Coordinates of C-alpha atoms in Angstrom, one line a residue:
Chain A
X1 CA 0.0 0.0 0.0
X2 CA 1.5 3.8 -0.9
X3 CA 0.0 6.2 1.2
X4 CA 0.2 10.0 0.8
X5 CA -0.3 12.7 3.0
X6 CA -1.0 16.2 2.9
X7 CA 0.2 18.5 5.9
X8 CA 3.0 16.7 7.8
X9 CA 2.8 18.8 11.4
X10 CA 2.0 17.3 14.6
X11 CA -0.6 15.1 13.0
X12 CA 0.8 14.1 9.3
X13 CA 4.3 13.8 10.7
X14 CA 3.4 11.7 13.8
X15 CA 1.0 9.5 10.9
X16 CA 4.0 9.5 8.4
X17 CA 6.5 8.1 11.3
X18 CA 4.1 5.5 12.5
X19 CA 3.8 3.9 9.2
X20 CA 7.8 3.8 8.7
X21 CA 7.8 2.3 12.3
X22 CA 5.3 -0.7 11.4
X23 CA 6.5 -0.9 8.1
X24 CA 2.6 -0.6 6.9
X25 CA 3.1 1.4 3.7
X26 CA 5.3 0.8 0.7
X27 CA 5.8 3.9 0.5
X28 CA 4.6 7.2 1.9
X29 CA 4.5 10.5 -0.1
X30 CA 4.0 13.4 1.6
X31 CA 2.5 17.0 0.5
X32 CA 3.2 20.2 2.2
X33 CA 2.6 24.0 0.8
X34 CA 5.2 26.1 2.5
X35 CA 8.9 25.5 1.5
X36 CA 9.7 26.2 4.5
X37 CA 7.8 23.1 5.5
X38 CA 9.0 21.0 2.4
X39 CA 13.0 21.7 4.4
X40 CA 11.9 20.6 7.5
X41 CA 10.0 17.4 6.5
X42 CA 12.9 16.6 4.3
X43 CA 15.8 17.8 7.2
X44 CA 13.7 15.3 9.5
X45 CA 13.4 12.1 6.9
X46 CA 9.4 12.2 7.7
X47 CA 8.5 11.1 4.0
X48 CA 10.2 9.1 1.0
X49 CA 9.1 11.6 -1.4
X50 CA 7.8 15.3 -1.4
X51 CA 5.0 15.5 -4.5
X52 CA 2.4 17.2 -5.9
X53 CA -1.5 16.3 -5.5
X54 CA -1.4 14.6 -9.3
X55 CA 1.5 12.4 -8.1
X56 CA -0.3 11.9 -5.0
X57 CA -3.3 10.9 -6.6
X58 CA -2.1 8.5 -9.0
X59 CA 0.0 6.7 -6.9
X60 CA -1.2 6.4 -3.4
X61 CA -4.2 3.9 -2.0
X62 CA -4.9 6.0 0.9
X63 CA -4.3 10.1 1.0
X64 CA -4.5 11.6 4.6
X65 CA -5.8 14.8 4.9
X66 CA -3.5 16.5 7.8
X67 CA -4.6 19.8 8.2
X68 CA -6.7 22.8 9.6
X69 CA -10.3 21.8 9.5
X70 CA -11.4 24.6 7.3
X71 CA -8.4 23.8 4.5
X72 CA -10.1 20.3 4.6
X73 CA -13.3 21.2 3.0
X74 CA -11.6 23.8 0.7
X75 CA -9.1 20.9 -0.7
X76 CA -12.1 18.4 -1.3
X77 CA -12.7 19.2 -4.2
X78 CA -9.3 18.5 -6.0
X79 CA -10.0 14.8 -5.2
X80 CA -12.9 14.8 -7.7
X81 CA -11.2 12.5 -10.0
X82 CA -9.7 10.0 -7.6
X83 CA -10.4 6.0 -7.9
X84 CA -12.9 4.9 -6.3
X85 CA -10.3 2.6 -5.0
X86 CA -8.7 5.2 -3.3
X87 CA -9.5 6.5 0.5
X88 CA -9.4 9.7 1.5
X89 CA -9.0 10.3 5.2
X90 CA -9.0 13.6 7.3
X91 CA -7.6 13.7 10.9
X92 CA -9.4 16.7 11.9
X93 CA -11.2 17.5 15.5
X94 CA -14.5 18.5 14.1
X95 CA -16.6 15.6 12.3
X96 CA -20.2 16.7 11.4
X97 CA -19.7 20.0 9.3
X98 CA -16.5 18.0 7.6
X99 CA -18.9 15.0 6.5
X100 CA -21.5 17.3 5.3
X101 CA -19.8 19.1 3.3
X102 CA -17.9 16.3 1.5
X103 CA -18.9 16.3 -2.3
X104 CA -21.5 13.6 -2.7
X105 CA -19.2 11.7 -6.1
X106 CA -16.3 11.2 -3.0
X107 CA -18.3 10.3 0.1
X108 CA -17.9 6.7 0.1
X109 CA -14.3 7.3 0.0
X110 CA -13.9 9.9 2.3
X111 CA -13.0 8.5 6.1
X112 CA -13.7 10.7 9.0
X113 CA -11.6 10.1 11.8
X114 CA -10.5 12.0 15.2
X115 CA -7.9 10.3 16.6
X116 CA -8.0 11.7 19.9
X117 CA -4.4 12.5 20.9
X118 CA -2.6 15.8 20.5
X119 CA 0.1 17.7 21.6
X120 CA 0.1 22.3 22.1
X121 CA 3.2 21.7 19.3
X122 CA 2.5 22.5 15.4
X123 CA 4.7 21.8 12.7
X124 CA 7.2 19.2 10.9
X125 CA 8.8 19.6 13.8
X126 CA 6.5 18.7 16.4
X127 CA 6.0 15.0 14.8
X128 CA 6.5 12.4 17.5
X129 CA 7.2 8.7 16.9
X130 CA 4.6 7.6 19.7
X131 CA 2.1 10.3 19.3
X132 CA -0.9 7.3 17.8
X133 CA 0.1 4.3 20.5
X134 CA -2.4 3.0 22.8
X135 CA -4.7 5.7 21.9
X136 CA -8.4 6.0 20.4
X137 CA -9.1 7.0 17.0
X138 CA -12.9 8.0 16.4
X139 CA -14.4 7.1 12.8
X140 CA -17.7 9.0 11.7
X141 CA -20.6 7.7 9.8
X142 CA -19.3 5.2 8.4
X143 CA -22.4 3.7 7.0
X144 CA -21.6 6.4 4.0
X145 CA -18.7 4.9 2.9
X146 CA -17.5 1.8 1.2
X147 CA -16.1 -1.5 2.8
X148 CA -12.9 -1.1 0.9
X149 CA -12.0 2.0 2.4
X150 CA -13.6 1.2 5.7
X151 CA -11.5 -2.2 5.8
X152 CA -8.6 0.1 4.7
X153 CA -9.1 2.5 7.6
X154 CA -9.3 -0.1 10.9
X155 CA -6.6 -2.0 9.2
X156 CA -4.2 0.9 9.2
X157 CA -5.7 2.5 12.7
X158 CA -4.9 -0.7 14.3
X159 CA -1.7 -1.8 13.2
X160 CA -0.6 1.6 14.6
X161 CA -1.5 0.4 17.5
X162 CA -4.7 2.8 18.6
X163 CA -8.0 1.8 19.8
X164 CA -11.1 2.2 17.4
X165 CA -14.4 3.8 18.6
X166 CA -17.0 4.6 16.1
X167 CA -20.0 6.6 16.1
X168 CA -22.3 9.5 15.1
X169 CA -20.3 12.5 13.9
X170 CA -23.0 14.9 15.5
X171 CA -22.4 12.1 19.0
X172 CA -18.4 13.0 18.1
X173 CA -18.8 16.7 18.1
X174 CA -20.6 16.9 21.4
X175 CA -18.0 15.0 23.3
X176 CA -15.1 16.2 21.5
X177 CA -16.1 19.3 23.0
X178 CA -16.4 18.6 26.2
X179 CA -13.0 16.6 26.1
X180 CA -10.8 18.9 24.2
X181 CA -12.6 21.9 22.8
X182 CA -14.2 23.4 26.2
X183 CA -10.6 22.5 27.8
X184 CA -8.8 24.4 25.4
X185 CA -11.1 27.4 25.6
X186 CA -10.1 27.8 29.4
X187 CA -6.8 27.2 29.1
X188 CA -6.6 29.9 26.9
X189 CA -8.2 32.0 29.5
X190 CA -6.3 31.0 32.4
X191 CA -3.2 31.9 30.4
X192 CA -4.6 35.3 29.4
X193 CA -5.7 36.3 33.1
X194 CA -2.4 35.2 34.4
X195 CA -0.1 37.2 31.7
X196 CA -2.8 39.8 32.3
X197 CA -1.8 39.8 36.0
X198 CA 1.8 38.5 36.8
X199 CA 4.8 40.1 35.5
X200 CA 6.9 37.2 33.7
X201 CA 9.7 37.2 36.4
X202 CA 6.8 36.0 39.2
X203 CA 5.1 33.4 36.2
X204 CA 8.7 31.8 35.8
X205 CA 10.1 31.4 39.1
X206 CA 6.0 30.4 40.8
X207 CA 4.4 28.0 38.5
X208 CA 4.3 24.7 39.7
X209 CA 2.8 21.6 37.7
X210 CA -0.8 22.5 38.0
X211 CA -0.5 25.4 36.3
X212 CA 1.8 24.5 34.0
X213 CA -0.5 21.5 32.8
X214 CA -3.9 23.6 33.1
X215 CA -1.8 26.1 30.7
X216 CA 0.2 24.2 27.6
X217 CA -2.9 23.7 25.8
X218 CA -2.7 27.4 25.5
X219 CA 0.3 27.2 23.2
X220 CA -1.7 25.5 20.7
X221 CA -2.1 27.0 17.4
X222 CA -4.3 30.1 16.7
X223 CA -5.3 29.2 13.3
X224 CA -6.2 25.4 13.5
X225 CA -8.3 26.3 16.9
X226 CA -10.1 28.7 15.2
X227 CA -11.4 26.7 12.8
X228 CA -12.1 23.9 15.1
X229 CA -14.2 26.9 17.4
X230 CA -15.4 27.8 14.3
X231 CA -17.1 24.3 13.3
X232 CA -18.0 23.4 16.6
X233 CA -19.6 26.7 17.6
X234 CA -22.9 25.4 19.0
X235 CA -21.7 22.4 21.1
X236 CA -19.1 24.8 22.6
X237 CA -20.9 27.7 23.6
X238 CA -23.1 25.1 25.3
X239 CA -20.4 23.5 27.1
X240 CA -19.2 27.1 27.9
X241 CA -22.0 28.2 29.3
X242 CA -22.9 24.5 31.9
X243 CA -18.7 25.3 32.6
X244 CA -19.4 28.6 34.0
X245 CA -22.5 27.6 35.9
X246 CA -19.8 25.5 38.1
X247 CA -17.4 29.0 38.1
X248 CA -20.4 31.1 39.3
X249 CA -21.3 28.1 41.6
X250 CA -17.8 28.3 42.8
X251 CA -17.2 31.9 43.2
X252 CA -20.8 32.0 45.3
X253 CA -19.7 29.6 47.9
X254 CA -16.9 30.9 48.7
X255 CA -18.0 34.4 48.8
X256 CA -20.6 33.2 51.1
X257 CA -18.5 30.7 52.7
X258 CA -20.4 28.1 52.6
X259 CA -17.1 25.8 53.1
X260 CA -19.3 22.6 53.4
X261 CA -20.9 22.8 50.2
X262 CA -17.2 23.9 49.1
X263 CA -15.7 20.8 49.9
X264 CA -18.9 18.4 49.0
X265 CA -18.6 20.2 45.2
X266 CA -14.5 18.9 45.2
X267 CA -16.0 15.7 46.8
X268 CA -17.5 15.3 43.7
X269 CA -14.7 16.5 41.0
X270 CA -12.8 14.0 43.0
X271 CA -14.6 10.8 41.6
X272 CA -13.2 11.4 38.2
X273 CA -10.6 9.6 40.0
X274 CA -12.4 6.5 39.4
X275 CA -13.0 7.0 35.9
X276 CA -9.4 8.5 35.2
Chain B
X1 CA 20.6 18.5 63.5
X2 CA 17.2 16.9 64.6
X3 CA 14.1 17.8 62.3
X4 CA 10.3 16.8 63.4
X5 CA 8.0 16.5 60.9
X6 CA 4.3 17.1 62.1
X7 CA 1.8 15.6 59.4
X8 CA 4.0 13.1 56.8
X9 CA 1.8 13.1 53.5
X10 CA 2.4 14.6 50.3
X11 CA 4.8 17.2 51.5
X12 CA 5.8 16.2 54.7
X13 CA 6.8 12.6 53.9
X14 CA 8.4 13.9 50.7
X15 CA 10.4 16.5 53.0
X16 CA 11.3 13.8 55.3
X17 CA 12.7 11.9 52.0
X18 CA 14.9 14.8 50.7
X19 CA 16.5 15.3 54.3
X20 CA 17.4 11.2 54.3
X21 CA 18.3 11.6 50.7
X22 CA 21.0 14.4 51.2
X23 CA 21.7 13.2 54.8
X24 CA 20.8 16.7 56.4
X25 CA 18.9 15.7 59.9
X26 CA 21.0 13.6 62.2
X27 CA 17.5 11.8 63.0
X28 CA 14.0 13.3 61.6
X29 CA 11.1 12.3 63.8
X30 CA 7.6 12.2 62.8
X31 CA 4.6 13.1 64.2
X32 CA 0.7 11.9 62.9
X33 CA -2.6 11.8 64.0
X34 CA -4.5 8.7 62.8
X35 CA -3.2 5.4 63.5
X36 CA -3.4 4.3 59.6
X37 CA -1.1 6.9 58.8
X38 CA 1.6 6.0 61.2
X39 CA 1.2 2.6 60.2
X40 CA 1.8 3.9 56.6
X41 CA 4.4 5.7 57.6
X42 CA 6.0 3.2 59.7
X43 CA 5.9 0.4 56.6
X44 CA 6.9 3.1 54.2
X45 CA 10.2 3.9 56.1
X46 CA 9.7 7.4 56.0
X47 CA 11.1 8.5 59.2
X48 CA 13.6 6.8 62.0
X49 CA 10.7 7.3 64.9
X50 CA 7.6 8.3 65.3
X51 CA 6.9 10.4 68.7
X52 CA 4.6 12.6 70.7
X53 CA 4.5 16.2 70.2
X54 CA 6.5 16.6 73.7
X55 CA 9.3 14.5 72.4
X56 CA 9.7 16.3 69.2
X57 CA 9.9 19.4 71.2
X58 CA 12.4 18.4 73.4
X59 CA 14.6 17.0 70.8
X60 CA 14.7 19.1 67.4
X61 CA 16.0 21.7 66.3
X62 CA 13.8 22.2 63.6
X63 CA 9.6 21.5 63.8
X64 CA 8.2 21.2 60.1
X65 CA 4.2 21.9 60.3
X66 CA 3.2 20.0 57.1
X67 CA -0.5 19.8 57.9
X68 CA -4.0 21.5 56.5
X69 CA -3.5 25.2 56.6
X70 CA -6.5 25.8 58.9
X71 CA -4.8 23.1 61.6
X72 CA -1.5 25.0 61.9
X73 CA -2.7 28.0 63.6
X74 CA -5.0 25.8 65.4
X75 CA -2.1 23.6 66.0
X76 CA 0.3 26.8 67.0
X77 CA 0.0 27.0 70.8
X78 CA 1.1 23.6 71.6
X79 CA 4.7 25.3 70.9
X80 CA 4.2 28.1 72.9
X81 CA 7.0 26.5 75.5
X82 CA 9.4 25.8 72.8
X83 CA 13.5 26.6 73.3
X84 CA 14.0 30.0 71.6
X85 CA 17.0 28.3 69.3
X86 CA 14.1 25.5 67.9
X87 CA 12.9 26.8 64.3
X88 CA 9.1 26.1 63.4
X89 CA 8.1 26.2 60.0
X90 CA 4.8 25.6 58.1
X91 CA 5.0 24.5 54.5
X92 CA 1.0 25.9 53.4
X93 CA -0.2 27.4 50.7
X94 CA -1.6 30.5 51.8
X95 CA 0.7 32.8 54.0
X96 CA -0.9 36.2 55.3
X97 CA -3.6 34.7 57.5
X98 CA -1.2 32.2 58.9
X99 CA 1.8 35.0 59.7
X100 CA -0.8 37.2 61.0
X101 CA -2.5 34.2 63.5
X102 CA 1.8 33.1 64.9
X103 CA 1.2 33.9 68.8
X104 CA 3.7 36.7 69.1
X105 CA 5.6 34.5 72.2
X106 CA 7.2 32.2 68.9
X107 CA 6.6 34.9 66.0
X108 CA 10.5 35.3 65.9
X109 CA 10.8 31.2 65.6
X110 CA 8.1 30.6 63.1
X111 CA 9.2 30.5 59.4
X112 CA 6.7 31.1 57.0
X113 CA 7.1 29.0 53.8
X114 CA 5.6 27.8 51.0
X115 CA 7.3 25.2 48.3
X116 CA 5.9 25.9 45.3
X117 CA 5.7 22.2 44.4
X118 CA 3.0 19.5 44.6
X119 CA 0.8 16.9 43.5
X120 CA -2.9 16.4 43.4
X121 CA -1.9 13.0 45.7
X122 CA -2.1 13.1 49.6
X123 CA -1.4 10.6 52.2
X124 CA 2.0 8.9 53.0
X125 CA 1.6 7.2 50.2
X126 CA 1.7 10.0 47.9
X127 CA 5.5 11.1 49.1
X128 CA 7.9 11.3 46.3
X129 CA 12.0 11.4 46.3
X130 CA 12.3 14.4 44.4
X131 CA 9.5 16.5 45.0
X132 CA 11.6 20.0 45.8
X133 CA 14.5 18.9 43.7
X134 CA 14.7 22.0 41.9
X135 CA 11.5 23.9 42.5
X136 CA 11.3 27.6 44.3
X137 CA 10.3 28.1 47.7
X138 CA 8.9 31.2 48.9
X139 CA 9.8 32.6 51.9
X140 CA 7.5 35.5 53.6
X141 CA 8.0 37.9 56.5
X142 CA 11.3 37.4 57.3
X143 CA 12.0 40.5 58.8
X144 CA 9.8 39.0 61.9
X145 CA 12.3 36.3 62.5
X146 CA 15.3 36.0 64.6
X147 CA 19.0 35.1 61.9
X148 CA 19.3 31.8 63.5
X149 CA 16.3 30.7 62.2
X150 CA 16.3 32.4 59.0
X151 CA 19.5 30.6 58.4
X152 CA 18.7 27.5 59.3
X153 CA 15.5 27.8 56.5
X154 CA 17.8 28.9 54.3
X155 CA 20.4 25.9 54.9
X156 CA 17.9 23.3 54.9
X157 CA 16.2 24.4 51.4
X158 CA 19.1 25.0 50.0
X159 CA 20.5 21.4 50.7
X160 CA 17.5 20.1 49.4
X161 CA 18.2 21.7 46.2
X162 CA 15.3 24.4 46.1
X163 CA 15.8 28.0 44.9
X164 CA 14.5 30.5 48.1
X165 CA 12.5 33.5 47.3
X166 CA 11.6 35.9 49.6
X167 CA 8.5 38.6 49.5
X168 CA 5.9 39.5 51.6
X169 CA 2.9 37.4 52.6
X170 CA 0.5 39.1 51.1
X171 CA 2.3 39.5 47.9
X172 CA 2.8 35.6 48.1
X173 CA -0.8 34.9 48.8
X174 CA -1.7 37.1 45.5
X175 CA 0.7 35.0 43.1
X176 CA 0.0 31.6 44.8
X177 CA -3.9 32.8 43.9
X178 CA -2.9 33.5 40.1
X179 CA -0.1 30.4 40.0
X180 CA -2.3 27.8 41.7
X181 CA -5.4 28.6 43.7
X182 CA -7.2 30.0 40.8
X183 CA -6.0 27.1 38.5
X184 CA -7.6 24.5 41.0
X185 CA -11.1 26.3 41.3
X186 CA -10.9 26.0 37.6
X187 CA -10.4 22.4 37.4
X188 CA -12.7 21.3 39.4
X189 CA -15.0 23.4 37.9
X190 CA -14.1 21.6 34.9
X191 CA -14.6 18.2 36.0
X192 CA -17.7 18.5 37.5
X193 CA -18.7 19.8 34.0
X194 CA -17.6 16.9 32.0
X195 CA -19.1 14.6 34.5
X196 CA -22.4 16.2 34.4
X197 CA -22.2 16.3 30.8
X198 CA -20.1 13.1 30.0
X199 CA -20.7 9.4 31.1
X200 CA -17.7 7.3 31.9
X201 CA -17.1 5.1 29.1
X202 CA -16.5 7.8 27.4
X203 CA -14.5 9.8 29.0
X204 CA -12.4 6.8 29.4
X205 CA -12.6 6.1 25.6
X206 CA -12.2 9.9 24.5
X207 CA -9.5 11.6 27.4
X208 CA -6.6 12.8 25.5
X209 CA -3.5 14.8 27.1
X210 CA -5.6 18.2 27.4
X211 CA -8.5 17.1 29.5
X212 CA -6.4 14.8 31.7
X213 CA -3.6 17.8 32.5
X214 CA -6.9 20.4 32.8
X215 CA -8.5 18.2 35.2
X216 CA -5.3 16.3 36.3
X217 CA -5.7 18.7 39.8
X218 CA -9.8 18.5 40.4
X219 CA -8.1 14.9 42.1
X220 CA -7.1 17.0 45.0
X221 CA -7.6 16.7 48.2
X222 CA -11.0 18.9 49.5
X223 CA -10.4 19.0 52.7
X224 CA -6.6 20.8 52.3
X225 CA -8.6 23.5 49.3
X226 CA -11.9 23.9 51.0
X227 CA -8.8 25.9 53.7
X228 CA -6.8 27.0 51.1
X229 CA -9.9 28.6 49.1
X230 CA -10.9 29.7 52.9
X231 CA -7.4 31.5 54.0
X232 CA -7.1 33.0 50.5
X233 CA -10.9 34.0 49.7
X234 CA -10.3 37.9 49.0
X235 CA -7.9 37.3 46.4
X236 CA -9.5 34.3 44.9
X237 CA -12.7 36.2 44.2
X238 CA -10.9 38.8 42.4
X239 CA -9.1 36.3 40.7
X240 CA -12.2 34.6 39.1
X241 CA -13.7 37.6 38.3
X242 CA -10.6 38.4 36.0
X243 CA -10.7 35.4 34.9
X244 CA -14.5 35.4 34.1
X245 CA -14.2 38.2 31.6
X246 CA -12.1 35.6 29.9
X247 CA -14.5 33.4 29.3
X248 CA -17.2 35.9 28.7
X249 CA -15.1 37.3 26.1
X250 CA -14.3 34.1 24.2
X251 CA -18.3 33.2 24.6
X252 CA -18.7 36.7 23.0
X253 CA -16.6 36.3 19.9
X254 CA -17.6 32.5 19.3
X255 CA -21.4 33.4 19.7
X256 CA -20.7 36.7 17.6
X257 CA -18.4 34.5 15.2
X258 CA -15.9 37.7 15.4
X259 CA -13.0 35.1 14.1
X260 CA -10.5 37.3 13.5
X261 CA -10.1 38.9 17.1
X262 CA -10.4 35.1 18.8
X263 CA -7.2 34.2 16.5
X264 CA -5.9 37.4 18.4
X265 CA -6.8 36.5 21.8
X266 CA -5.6 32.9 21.2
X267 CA -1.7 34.2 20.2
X268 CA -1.9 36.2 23.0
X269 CA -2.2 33.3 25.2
X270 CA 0.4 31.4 23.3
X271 CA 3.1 34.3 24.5
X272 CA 3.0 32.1 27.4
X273 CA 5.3 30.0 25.3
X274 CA 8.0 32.5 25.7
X275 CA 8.1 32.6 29.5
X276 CA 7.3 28.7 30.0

């Protein structure tokens, strides 16, 4: 199998590396915009061979769409033409506006999968040998597509080692928001009060591990967490709003120290010890 | 020299492990309340005896109060009788009410510190080997305290491989807020959302590295942050209320689908990157 992928970041890179590690694919060509980005996924060895989309086309079983959400639905259409042999797969956080908007002659070889593992890094640069292992991919609808492709997919998603889950994309979006979206959100404004407060000097020589790990999502890039806001807009302003019910919750008791509901509230943020 | 520790969980046992570790305290006694934790202590190793509160007194030079921040100034007048050359110290997380509450007969003995440095694990148990290798420790009011025992503080942390800084206890109790008080109320503010929202199986399925660091510190112990949240309430309020127009404002620009300035908001939180 030759597999080809466009966009080799955290995503692409870490996909292009775990393929070379289990020897799954032939070969793997890779597609990138920026030369900038071409020098660094050649510098780090990611791909066998740097080509453009007609190259990729013809010659690759399975093209992985690694990039910003929003660039996913604007690149659809170039795969028009493809085999219907061929799968097309995107990587991105969103699922339900990305499956909606795929053209109709390409749904049943367009994959939607969310494999749910991340880091705040972006770039060539940020691809990590381990980044897949152990963890869960999510694949959308796949009722739409054909068995090749959806035979293709598990085949691929498992010998990488990660755990398959499948549902609904609308079911997807909802807790994909609640698991990463929402959390990025507040990171992002924990970060912003606190460089809105502290002088550096304080941040660097005070923070401790739970602000450091309640803040690296907030290095995470502005333009693919836009889009993701942007295509997840009513699930998140949802969860927003049920997250701030807990801050206002919060904020009451202890302005009315009412210490006993306090600690009967973190009594109960506690169990996700049992789950986690 | 002899140190006591009173209270041998997270941060006590893990002091009493750093002092063994660079062979500091000729002998480091250990003082508990509950008989499972002196069993756990005992079978754990993590001091050479466990003693009354009369004993450590009489025999060290150094008293290490690593207990709930409301039980060391409940704690405090047991020490009234103490030798004028035996240091006490607390280790909690808020400073200002305790330095305030210090019966003025030991105000000269009592250091005030706080290692900024921590897990969301408590117990015995939860004492680690290198848990101040490392990390700062803030030290507050000094000017209150006679040079023997600011010098011994100083010795001690130093050997322990912590870097000392000093400011005032209300300054302290302001970062600590912004650093790590603020950051918990947000977690479990977070937790308790997702498990409202969220059932188990997949949270289990769906947790990537973002939601487990954001909630990583909702694990913590209630009893120790219903105090914390008590001793630091002023500042805490504020806190969320800064941190609240956050959130209000990346509600607003989602909702309002004003794109252009949440990409701005978001690389203003990624500055972070250049301090941590």
């Amino acid at each position: 199998m030759n597999v080809g992928i466009i966009g080799l970041g955290l995503m692409g890179g870490s996909f292009a590396k775990a393929l070379k590690r289990y020897s799954i694919a032939e070969k793997v060509y890779g597609y990138a915009r920026s030369e900038k980005s071409k020098e660094e996924i050649i510098e780090l060895n990611l791909v066998d061979e740097i080509v453009d989309i007609k190259t990729l086309k013809d010659n690759c079983d399975l093209i992985v769409l690694a990039i910003p959400v929003d660039n996913i639905i604007s690149m659809l259409p170039e795969f028009l033409d493809i085999s219907s042999n061929t799968t097309i797969m995107d990587l991105g956080s969103t699922k339900e506006f990305i499956v909606n908007n795929v053209p109709s002659k390409i749904r049943k070889n367009f994959i939607a999968a969310h494999p749910m593992t991340g880091t705040e890094k972006s770039g060539p640069k940020a691809a990590i040998d381990d980044l897949y292992e152990g963890r869960t991919v999510v694949l959308c609808n796949l009722e739409d597509n054909e068995n090749i492709h959806v035979n293709r997919a598990f085949k691929v998603f498992q010998e990488i080692g990660m755990r398959i889950v499948v549902m609904d994309a609308n079911e997807h979006d909802i807790h994909a928001c609640y698991m990463s979206h929402l959390p990025h959100a507040i990171s992002y404004s924990l970060a912003n009060t606190v460089m809105g407060h502290e002088d550096p000097k304080s941040i660097i020589a005070l923070a401790a591990g739970g602000f450091k790990d309640m803040s690296r999502i907030a290095k995470s890039s502005p333009e693919m967490w836009t889009d993701i806001f942007k295509q997840n807009r009513k699930n998140l302003l949802k969860s927003i709003d049920l997250f701030e019910e807990h801050m206002k919750k919060v904020r009451q008791m202890v302005e009315e120290e009412d210490y006993s509901d306090l600690k009967q509230w973190m009594k109960k943020a506690n169990t996700l010890h049992e789950i986690l």
